[in-house]
Coordinates of N, CA and C in Angstrom, one line a residue:
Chain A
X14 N 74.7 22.5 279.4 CA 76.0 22.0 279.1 C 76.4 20.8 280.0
X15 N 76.9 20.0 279.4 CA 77.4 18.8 280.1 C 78.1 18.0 279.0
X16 N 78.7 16.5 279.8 CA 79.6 16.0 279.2 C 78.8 14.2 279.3
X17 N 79.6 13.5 277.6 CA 78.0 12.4 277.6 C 78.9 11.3 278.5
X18 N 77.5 10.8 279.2 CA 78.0 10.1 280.1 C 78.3 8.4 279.6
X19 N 79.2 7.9 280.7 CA 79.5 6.3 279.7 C 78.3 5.6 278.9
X20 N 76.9 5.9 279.5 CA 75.8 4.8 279.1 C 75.4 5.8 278.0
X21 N 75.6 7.1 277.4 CA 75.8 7.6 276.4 C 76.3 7.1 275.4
X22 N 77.9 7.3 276.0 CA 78.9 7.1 274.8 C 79.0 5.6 274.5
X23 N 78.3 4.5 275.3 CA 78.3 3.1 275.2 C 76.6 2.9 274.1
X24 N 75.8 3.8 274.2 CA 74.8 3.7 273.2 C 75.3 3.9 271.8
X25 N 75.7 5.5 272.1 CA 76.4 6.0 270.5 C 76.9 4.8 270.1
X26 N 78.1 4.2 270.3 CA 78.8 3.0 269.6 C 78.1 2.3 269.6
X27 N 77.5 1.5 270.4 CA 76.5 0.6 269.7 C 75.7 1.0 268.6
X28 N 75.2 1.8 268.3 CA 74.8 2.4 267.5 C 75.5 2.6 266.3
X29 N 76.6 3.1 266.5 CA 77.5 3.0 265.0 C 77.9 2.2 264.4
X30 N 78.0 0.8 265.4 CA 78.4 -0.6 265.3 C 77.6 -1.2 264.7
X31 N 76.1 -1.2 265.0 CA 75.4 -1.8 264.3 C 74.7 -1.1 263.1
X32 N 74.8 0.1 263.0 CA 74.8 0.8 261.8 C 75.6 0.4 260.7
X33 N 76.8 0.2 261.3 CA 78.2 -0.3 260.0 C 77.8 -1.6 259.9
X34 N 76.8 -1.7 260.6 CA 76.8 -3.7 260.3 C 76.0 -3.6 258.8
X35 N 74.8 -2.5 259.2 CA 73.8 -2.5 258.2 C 74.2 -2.3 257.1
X36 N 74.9 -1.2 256.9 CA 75.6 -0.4 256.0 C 76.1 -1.5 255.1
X37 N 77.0 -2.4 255.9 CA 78.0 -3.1 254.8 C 77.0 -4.3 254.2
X38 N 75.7 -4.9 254.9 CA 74.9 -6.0 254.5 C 74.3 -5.1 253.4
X39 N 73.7 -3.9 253.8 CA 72.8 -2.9 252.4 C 73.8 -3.1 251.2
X40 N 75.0 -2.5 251.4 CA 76.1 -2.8 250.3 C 76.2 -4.0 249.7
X41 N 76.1 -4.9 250.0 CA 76.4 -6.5 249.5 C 75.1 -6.2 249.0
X42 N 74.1 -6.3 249.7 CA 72.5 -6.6 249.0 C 73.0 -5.4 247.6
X43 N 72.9 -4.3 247.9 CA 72.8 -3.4 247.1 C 73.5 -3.7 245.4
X44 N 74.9 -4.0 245.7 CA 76.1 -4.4 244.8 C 75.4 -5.4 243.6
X45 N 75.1 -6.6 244.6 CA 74.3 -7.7 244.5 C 73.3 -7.5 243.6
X46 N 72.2 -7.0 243.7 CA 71.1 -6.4 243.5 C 71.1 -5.7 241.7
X47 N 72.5 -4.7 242.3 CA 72.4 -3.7 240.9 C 72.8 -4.8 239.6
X48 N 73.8 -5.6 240.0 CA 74.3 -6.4 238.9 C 73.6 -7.6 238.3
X49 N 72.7 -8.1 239.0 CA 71.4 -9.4 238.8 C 70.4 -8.5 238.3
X50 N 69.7 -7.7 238.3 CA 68.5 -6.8 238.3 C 68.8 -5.6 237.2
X51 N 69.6 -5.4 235.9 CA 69.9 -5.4 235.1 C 68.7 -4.8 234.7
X52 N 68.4 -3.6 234.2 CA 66.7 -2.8 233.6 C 66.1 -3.0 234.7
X53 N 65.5 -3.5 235.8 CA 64.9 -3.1 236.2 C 64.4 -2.1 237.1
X54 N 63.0 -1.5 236.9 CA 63.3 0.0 237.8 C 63.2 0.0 239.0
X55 N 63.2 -1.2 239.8 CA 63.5 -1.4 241.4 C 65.0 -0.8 242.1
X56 N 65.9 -1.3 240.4 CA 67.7 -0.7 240.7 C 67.7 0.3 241.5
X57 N 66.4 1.3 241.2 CA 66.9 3.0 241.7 C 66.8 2.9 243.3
X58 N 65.5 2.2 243.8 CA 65.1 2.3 244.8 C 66.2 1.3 245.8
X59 N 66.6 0.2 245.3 CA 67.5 -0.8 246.1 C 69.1 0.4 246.0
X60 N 69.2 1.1 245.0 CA 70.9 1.8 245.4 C 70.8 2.4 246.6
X61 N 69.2 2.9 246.9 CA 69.6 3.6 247.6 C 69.7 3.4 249.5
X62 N 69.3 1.9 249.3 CA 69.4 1.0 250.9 C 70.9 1.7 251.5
X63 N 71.5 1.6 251.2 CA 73.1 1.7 251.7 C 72.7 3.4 252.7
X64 N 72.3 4.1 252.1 CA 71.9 5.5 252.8 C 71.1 5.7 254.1
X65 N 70.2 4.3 254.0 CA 69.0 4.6 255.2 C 70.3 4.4 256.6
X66 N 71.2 3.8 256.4 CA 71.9 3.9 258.0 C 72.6 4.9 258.4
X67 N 72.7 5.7 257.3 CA 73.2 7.5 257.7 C 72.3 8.0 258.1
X68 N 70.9 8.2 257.4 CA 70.2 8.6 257.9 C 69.4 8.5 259.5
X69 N 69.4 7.2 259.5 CA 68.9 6.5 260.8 C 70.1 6.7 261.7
X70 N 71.1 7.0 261.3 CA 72.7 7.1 262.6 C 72.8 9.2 262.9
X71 N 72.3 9.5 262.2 CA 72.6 11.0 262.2 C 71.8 11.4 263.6
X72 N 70.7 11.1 264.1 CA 70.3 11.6 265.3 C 71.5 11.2 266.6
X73 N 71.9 10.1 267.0 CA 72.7 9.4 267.6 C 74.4 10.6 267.2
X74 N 74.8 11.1 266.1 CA 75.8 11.7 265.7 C 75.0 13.0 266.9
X75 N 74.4 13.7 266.1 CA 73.5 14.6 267.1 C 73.7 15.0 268.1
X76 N 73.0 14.1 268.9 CA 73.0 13.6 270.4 C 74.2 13.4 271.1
X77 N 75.5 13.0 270.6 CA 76.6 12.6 271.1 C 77.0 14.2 270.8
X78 N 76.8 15.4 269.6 CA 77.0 16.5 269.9 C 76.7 17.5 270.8
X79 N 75.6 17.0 271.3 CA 74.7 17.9 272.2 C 75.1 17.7 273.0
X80 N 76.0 16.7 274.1 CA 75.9 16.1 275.1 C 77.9 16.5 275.2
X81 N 78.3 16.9 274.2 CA 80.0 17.6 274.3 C 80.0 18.6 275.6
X82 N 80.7 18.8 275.9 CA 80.7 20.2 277.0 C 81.7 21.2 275.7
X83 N 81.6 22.5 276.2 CA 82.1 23.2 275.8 C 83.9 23.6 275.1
X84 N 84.3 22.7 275.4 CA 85.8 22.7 274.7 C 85.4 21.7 273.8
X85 N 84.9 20.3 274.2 CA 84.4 19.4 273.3 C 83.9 19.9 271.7
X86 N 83.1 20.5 272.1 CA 82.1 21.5 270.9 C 83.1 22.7 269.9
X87 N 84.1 22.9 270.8 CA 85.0 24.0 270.0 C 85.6 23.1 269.2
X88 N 86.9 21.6 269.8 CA 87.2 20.7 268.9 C 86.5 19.9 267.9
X89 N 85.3 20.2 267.8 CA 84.9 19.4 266.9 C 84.2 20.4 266.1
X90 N 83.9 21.6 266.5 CA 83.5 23.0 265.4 C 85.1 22.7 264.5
X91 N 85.9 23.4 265.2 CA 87.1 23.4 264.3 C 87.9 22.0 263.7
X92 N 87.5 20.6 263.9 CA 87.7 19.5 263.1 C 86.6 19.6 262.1
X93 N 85.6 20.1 262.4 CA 84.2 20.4 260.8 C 84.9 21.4 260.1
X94 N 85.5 22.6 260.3 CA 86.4 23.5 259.4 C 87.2 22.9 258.4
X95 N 88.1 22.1 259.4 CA 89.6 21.2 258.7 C 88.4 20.1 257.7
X96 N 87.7 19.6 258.1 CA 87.2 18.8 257.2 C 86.1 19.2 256.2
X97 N 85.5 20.1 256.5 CA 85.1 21.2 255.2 C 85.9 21.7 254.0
X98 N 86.8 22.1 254.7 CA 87.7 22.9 253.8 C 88.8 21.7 253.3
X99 N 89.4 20.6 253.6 CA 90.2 19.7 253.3 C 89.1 19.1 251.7
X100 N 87.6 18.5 252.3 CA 87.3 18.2 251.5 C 86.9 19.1 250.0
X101 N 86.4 20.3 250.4 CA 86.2 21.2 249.2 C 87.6 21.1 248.1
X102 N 88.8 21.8 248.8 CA 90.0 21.8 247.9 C 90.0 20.3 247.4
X103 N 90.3 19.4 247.8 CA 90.2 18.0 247.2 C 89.5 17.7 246.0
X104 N 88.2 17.9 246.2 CA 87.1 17.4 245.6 C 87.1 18.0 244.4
X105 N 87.5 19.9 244.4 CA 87.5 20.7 243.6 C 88.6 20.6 242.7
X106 N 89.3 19.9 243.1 CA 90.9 19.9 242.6 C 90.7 18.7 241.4
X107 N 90.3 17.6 242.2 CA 90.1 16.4 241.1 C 89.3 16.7 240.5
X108 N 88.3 17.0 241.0 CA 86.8 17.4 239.5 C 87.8 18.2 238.4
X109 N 88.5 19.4 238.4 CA 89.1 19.6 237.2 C 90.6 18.8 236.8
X110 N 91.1 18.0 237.9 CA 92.2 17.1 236.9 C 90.9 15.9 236.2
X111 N 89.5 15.7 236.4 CA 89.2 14.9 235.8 C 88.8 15.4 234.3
X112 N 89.0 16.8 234.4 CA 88.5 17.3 233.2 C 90.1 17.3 232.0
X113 N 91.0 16.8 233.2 CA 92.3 16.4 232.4 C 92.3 15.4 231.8
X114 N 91.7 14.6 232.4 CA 92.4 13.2 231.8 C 91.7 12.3 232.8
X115 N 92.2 12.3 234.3 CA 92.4 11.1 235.0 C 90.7 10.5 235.4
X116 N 90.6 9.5 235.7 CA 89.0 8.3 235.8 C 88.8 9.1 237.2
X117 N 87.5 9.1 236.5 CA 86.3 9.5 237.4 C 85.9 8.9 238.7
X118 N 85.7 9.8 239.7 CA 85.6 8.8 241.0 C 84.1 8.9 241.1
X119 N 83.7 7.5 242.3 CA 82.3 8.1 242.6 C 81.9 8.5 243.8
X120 N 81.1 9.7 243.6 CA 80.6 10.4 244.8 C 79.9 10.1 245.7
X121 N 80.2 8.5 246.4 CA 79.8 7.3 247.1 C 81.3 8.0 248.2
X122 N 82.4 8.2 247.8 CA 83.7 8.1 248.5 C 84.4 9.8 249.3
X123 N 83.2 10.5 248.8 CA 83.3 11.7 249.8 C 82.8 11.9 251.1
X124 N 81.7 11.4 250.9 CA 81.1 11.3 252.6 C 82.4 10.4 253.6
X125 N 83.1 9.5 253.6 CA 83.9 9.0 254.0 C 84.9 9.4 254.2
X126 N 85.8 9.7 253.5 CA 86.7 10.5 253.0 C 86.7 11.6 254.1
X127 N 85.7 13.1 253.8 CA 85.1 13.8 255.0 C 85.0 13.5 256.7
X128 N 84.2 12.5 256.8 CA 84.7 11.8 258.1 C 85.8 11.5 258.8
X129 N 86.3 10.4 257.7 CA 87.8 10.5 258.4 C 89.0 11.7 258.3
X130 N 88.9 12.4 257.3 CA 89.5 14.1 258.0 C 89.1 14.6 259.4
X131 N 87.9 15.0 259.4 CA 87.3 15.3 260.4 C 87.6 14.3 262.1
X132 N 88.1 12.9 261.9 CA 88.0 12.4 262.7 C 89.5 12.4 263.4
X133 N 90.3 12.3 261.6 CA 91.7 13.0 262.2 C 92.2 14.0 262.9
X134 N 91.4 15.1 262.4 CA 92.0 16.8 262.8 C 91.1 16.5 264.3
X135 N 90.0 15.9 264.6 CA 89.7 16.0 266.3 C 90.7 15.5 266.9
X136 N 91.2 14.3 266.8 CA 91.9 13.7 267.3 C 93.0 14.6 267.5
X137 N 93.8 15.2 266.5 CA 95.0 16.0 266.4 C 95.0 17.2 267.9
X138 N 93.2 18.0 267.2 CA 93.2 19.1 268.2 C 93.2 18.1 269.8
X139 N 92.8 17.3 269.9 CA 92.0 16.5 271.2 C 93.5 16.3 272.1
X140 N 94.7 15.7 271.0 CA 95.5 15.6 271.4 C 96.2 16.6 272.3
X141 N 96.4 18.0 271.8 CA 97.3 18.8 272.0 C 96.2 19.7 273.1
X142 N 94.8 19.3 273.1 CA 94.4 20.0 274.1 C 94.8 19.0 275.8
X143 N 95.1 17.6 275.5 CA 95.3 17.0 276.0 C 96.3 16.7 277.4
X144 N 97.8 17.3 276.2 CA 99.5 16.9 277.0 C 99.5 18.3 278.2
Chain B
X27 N 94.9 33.6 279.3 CA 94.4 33.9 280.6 C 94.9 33.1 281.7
X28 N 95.7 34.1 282.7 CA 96.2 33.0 283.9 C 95.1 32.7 284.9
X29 N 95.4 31.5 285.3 CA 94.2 31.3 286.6 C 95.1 30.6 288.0
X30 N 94.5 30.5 289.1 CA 94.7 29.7 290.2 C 94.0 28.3 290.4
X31 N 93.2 27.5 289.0 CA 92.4 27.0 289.5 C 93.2 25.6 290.1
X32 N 94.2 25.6 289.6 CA 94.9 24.0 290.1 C 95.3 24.0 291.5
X33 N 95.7 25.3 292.0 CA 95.8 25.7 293.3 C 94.7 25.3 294.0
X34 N 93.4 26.0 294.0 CA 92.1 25.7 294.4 C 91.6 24.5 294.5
X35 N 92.2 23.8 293.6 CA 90.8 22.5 293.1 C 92.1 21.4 294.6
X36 N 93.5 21.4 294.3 CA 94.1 20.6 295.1 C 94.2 21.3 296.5
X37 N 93.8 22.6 296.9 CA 93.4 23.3 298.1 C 92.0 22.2 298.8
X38 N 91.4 22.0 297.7 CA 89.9 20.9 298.5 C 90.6 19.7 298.7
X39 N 91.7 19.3 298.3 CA 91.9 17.7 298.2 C 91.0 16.9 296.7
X40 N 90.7 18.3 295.4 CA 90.3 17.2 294.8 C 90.7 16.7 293.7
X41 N 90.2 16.1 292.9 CA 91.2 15.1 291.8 C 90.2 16.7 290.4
X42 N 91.3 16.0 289.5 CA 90.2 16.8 288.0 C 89.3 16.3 287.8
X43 N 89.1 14.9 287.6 CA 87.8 14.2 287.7 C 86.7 14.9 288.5
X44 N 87.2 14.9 289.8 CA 86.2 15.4 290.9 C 85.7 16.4 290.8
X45 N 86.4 17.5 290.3 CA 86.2 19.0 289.8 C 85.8 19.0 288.5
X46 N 86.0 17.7 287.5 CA 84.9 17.8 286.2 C 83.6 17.7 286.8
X47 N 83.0 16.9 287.2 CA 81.9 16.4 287.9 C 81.2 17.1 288.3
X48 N 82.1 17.9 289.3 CA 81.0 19.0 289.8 C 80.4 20.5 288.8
X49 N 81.2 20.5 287.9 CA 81.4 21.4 287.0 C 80.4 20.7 285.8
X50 N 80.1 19.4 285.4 CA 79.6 18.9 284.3 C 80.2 19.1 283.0
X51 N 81.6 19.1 283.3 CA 82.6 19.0 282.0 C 83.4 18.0 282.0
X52 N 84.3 17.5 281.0 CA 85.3 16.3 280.8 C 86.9 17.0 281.7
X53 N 87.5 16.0 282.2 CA 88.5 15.8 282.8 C 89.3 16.0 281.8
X54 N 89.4 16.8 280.8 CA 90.5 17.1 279.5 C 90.6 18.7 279.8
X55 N 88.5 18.9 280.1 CA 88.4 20.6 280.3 C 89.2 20.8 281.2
X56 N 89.4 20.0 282.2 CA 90.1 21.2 283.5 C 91.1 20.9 283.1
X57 N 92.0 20.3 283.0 CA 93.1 20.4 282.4 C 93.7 21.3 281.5
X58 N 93.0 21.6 280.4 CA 93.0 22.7 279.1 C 93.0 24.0 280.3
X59 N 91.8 23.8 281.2 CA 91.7 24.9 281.9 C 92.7 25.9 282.7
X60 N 93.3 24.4 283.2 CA 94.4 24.4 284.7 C 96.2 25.0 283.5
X61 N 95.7 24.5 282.5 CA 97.2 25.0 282.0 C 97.6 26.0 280.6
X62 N 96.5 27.0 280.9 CA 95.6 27.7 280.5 C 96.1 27.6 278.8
X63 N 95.2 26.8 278.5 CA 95.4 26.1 277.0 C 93.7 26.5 276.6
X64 N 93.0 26.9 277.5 CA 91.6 27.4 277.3 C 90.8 28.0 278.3
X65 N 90.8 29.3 277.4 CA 89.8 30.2 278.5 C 88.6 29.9 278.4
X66 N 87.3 29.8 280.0 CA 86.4 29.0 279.9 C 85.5 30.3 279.1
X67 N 84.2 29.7 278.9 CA 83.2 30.6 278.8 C 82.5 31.6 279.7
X68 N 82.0 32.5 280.0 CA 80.9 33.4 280.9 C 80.6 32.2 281.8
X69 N 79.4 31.7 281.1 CA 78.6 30.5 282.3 C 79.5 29.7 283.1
X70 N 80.6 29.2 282.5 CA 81.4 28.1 283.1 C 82.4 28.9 284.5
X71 N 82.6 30.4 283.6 CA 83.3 30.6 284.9 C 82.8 30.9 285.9
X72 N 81.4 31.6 286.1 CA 80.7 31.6 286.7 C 80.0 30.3 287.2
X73 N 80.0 29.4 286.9 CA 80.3 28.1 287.6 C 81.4 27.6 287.9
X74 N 82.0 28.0 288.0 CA 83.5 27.5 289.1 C 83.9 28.6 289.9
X75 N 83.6 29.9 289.3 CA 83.4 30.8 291.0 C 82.4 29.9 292.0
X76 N 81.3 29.5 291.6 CA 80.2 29.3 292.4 C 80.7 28.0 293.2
X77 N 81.4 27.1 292.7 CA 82.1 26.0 293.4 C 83.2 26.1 294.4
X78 N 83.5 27.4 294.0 CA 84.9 27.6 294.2 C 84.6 29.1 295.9
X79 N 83.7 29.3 295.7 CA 82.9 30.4 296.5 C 84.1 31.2 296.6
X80 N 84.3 32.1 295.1 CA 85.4 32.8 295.5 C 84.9 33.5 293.8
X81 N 85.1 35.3 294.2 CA 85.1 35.8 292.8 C 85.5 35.4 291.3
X82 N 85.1 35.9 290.0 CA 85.5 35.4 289.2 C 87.2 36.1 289.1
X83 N 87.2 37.2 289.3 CA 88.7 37.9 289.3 C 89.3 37.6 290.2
X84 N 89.0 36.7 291.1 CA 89.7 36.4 292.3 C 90.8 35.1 291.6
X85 N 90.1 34.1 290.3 CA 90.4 32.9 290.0 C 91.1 33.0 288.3
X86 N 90.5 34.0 288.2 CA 90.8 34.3 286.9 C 91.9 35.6 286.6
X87 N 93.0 36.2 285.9 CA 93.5 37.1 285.6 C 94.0 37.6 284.3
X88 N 94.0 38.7 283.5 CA 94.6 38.6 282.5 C 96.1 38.0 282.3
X89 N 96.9 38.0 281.7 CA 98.2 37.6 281.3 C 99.0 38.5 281.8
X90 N 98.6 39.8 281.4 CA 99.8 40.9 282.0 C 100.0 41.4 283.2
X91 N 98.4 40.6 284.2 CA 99.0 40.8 285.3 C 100.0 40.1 286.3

């Protein structure tokens, strides 16, 4: 058990930083790509550029968990709860108002969505473990 | 769970920092700790008796007592 140290927590961000850099150039290429390239069967393999920087960021997420000390790890068990269960009821909820009526979202905007719950309810618990 | 550790840690002259450090936790834990907003784990308290060279019931008590 231990707690991550600044050349740690100064990797992770670098790391997420230039991940979001990737992410949003994969996106432009990708967007780009799907609308020029019209039939062809390359489309499937280029949608899915935008994903390799989760994948390639997820060890680094990891690592920055492993490296929490023990209260750390409780607040961020219980911000995975709040943002499990936030997103389930949500998700669940619209999938049947979409069977109402209202336009279909895409499932590009839940991984996100998820995160920033999760990043809120840390913050929230982090706060009050804080004052 | 009540504790004495804020007694102890400023008995050494040390800061929370100082007492994270030695402990290998964040400066939020002793704090959560010191104002008993979190009881630690087995291992941890058994690492802060060990810092503290003083029993775990010496540092630690239930509520009702």
């Amino acid at each position: 058990m231990s707690v991550p140290s600044r050349a740690a927590v100064r990797t992770y961000v670098a790391t997420v930083v230039l991940l979001g850099f990737g992410y949003a150039g994969f996106v432009f290429l990708t967007t780009y790509a799907l609308r020029t390239w019209d039939g062809s069967p390359w489309r499937y393999g280029v949608s899915l550029l935008p994903v390799l920087p989760i994948v390639l960021g997820w060890p680094a997420v990891t690592r920055m968990f492993k490296a929490y000390d023990e209260l750390q790890r409780k607040l961020a068990g219980e911000a995975l709860q709040t943002a499990f269960g936030v997103t389930a009821v949500v998700t669940f909820a619209y999938g049947w108002l979409q069977w109402a009526g209202l336009p279909p979202i895409n499932l590009t905007f839940v991984f996100p969505f998820m995160w920033v719950v999760f990043g809120v309810a840390y913050g929230v618990r982090h706060g009050r473990y804080s004052r | 769970m009540k504790n004495v550790l804020r007694q102890l840690r400023e008995g050494q002259g040390w800061s929370q920092t100082d007492l994270a450090r030695k402990l290998a936790v964040s400066r939020q834990t002793i704090h959560a700790l010191e104002t008993g907003k979190y009881d630690p784990s087995l291992p941890l308290a058994f690492r802060i008796s060990k810092v503290f060279q003083k029993p775990i019931e010496e540092i630690f008590f239930p509520e009702e007592m």
